CSV table of C-alpha atoms (C1' of nucleotides) in Angstrom, one decimal:
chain,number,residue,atom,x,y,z
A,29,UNK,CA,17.3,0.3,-1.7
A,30,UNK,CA,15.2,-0.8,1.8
A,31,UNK,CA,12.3,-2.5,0.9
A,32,UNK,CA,10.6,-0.1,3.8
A,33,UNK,CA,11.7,2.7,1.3
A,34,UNK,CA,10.4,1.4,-1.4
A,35,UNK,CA,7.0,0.7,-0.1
A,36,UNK,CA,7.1,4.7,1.5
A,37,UNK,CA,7.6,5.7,-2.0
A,38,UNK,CA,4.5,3.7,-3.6
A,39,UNK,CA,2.3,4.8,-0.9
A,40,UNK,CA,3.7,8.8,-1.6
A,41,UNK,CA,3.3,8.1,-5.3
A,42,UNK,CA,-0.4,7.7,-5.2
A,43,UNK,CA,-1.2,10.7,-3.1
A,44,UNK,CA,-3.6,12.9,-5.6
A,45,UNK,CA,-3.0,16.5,-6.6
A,46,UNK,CA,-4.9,18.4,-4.1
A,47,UNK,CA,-4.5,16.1,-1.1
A,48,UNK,CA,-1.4,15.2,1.6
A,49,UNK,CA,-0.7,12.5,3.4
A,50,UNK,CA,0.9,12.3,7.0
A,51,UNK,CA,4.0,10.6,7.9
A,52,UNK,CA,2.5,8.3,10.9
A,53,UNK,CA,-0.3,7.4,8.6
A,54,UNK,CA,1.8,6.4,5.6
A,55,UNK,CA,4.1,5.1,7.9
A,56,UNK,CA,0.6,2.7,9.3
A,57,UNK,CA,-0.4,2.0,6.0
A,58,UNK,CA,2.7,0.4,5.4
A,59,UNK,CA,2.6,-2.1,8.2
A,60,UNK,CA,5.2,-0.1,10.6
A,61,UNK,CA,3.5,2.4,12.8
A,62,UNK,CA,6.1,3.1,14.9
A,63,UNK,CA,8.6,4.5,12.1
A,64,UNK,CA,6.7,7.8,11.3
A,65,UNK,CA,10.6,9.1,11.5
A,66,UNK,CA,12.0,7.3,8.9
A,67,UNK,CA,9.2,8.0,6.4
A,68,UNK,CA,10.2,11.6,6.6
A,69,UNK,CA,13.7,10.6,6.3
A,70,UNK,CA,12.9,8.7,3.1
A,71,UNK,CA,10.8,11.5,1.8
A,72,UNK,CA,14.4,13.6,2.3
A,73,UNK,CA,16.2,10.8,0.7
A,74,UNK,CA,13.9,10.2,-2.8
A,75,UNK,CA,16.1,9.5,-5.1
A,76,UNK,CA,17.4,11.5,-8.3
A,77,UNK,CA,14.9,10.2,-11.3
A,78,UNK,CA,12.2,9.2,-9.1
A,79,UNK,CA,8.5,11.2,-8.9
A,80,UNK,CA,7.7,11.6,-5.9
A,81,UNK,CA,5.4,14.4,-4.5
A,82,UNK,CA,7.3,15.0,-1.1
A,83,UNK,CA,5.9,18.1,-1.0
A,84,UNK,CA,2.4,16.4,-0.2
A,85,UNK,CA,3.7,14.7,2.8
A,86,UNK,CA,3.0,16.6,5.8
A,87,UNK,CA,2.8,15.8,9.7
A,88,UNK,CA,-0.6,15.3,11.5
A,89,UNK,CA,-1.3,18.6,12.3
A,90,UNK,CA,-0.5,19.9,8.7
A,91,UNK,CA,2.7,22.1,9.4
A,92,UNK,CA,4.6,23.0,5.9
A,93,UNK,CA,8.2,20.8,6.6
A,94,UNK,CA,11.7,22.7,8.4
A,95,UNK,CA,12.6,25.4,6.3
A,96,UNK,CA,16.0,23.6,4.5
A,97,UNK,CA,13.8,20.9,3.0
A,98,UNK,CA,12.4,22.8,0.1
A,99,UNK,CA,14.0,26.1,0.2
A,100,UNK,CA,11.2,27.7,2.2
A,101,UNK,CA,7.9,26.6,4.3
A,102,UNK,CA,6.0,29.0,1.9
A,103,UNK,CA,7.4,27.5,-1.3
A,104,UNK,CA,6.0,24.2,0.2
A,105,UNK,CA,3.1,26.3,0.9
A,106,UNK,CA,2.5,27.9,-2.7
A,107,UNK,CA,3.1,24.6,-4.7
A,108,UNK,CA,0.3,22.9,-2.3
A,109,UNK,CA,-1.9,26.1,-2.9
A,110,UNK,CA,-1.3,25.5,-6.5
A,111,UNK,CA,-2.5,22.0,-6.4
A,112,UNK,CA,-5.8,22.8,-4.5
A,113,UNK,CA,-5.0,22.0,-1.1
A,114,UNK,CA,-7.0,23.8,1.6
A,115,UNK,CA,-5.2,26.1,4.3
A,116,UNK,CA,-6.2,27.0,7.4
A,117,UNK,CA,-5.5,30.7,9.0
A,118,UNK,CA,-2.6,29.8,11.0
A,119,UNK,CA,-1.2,28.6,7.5
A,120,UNK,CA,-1.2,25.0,7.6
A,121,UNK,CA,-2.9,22.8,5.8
A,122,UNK,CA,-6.9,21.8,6.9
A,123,UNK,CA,-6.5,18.2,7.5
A,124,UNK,CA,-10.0,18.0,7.9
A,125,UNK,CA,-10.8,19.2,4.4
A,126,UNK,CA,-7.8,17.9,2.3
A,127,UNK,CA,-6.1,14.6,3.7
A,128,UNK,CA,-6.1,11.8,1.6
A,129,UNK,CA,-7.9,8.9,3.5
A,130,UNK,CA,-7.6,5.6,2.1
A,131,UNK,CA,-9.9,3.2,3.5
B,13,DC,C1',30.4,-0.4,18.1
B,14,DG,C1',28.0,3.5,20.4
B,15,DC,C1',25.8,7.9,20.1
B,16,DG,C1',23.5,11.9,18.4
B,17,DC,C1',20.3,13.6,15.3
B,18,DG,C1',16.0,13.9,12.7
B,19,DG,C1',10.3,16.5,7.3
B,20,DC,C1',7.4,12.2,13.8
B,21,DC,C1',3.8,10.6,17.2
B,22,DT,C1',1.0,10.1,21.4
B,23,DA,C1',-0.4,11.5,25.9
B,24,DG,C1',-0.9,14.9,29.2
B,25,DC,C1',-1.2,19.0,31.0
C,15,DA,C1',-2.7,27.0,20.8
C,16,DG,C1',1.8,25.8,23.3
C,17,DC,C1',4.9,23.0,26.2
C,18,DT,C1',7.1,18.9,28.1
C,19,DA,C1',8.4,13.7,28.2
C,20,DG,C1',8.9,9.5,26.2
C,21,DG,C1',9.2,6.4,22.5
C,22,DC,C1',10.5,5.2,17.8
C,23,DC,C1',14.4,3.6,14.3
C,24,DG,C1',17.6,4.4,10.1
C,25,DC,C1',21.7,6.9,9.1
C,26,DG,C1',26.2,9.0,9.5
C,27,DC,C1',30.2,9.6,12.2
DNA sequence: CGCGCGGCCTAGC
DNA sequence: AGCTAGGCCGCGC
C-alpha cells in the first residue's frame, strides 16, 4: 500500500466519535495539500479488516458523501447523528460546532 | 502511454 | 445559497 494511504488512514483513525474531519484538511495535515482528491479516493479504497471511520470524513462545507458510497446520504447522516455530530438545517454537518481541529 | 473520472478545493462572482 | 473555471493527482482502461 502507498505510504500517502497509509498516513490518510492514521490521520482518519484518530478522528473522535462525534467529530469529522475534511478531506483538504487531512489531506494538509499529511504534508500534501494539493491531494484533497485522493484522500477521498483512499477513504473509498480502505481496505477489508481495517477500522476506519470513513463515515467521519466529510468535505469543507460538511455535505453527507455521493449517494453510492454508503448506500444513502442519510445512512451517512444517521450513523453521524448517532455519534453526536451536530447538523445544520440544510442537513449537513455544522462545521463550526463539530470539526475536529487539531492544532 | 494517454485520457477520463473522481467522497475535492479555492477564488470569484 | 448557487454557479462557473481552474487546478490537483492516483487509478483504471
Amino acid at each position: 500500500m502507498k505510504d500517502f494511504y497509509r498516513r490518510v488512514y492514521e490521520v482518519a483513525a484518530g478522528i473522535p466519535k462525534g467529530k469529522v474531519m475534511t478531506y483538504g484538511q487531512i489531506a494538509r495535515l499529511i504534508g500534501e495539500p494539493r491531494s484533497a482528491r485522493i484522500v477521498g479516493y483512499a477513504m473509498k479504497s480502505i481496505p477489508e479488516g481495517m477500522k476506519i471511520p470513513a463515515h467521519r470524513v466529510v468535505n469543507r462545507l460538511g455535505e453527507m458523501a455521493p449517494d453510492h458510497v454508503f448506500g444513502s446520504k442519510e445512512l451517512q447522516r444517521e450513523i453521524l447523528l448517532s455519534e453526536g455530530v451536530i447538523f445544520k438545517e440544510n442537513g449537513w454537518v455544522d462545521m463550526e460546532k463539530s470539526q475536529y481541529k487539531t492544532i
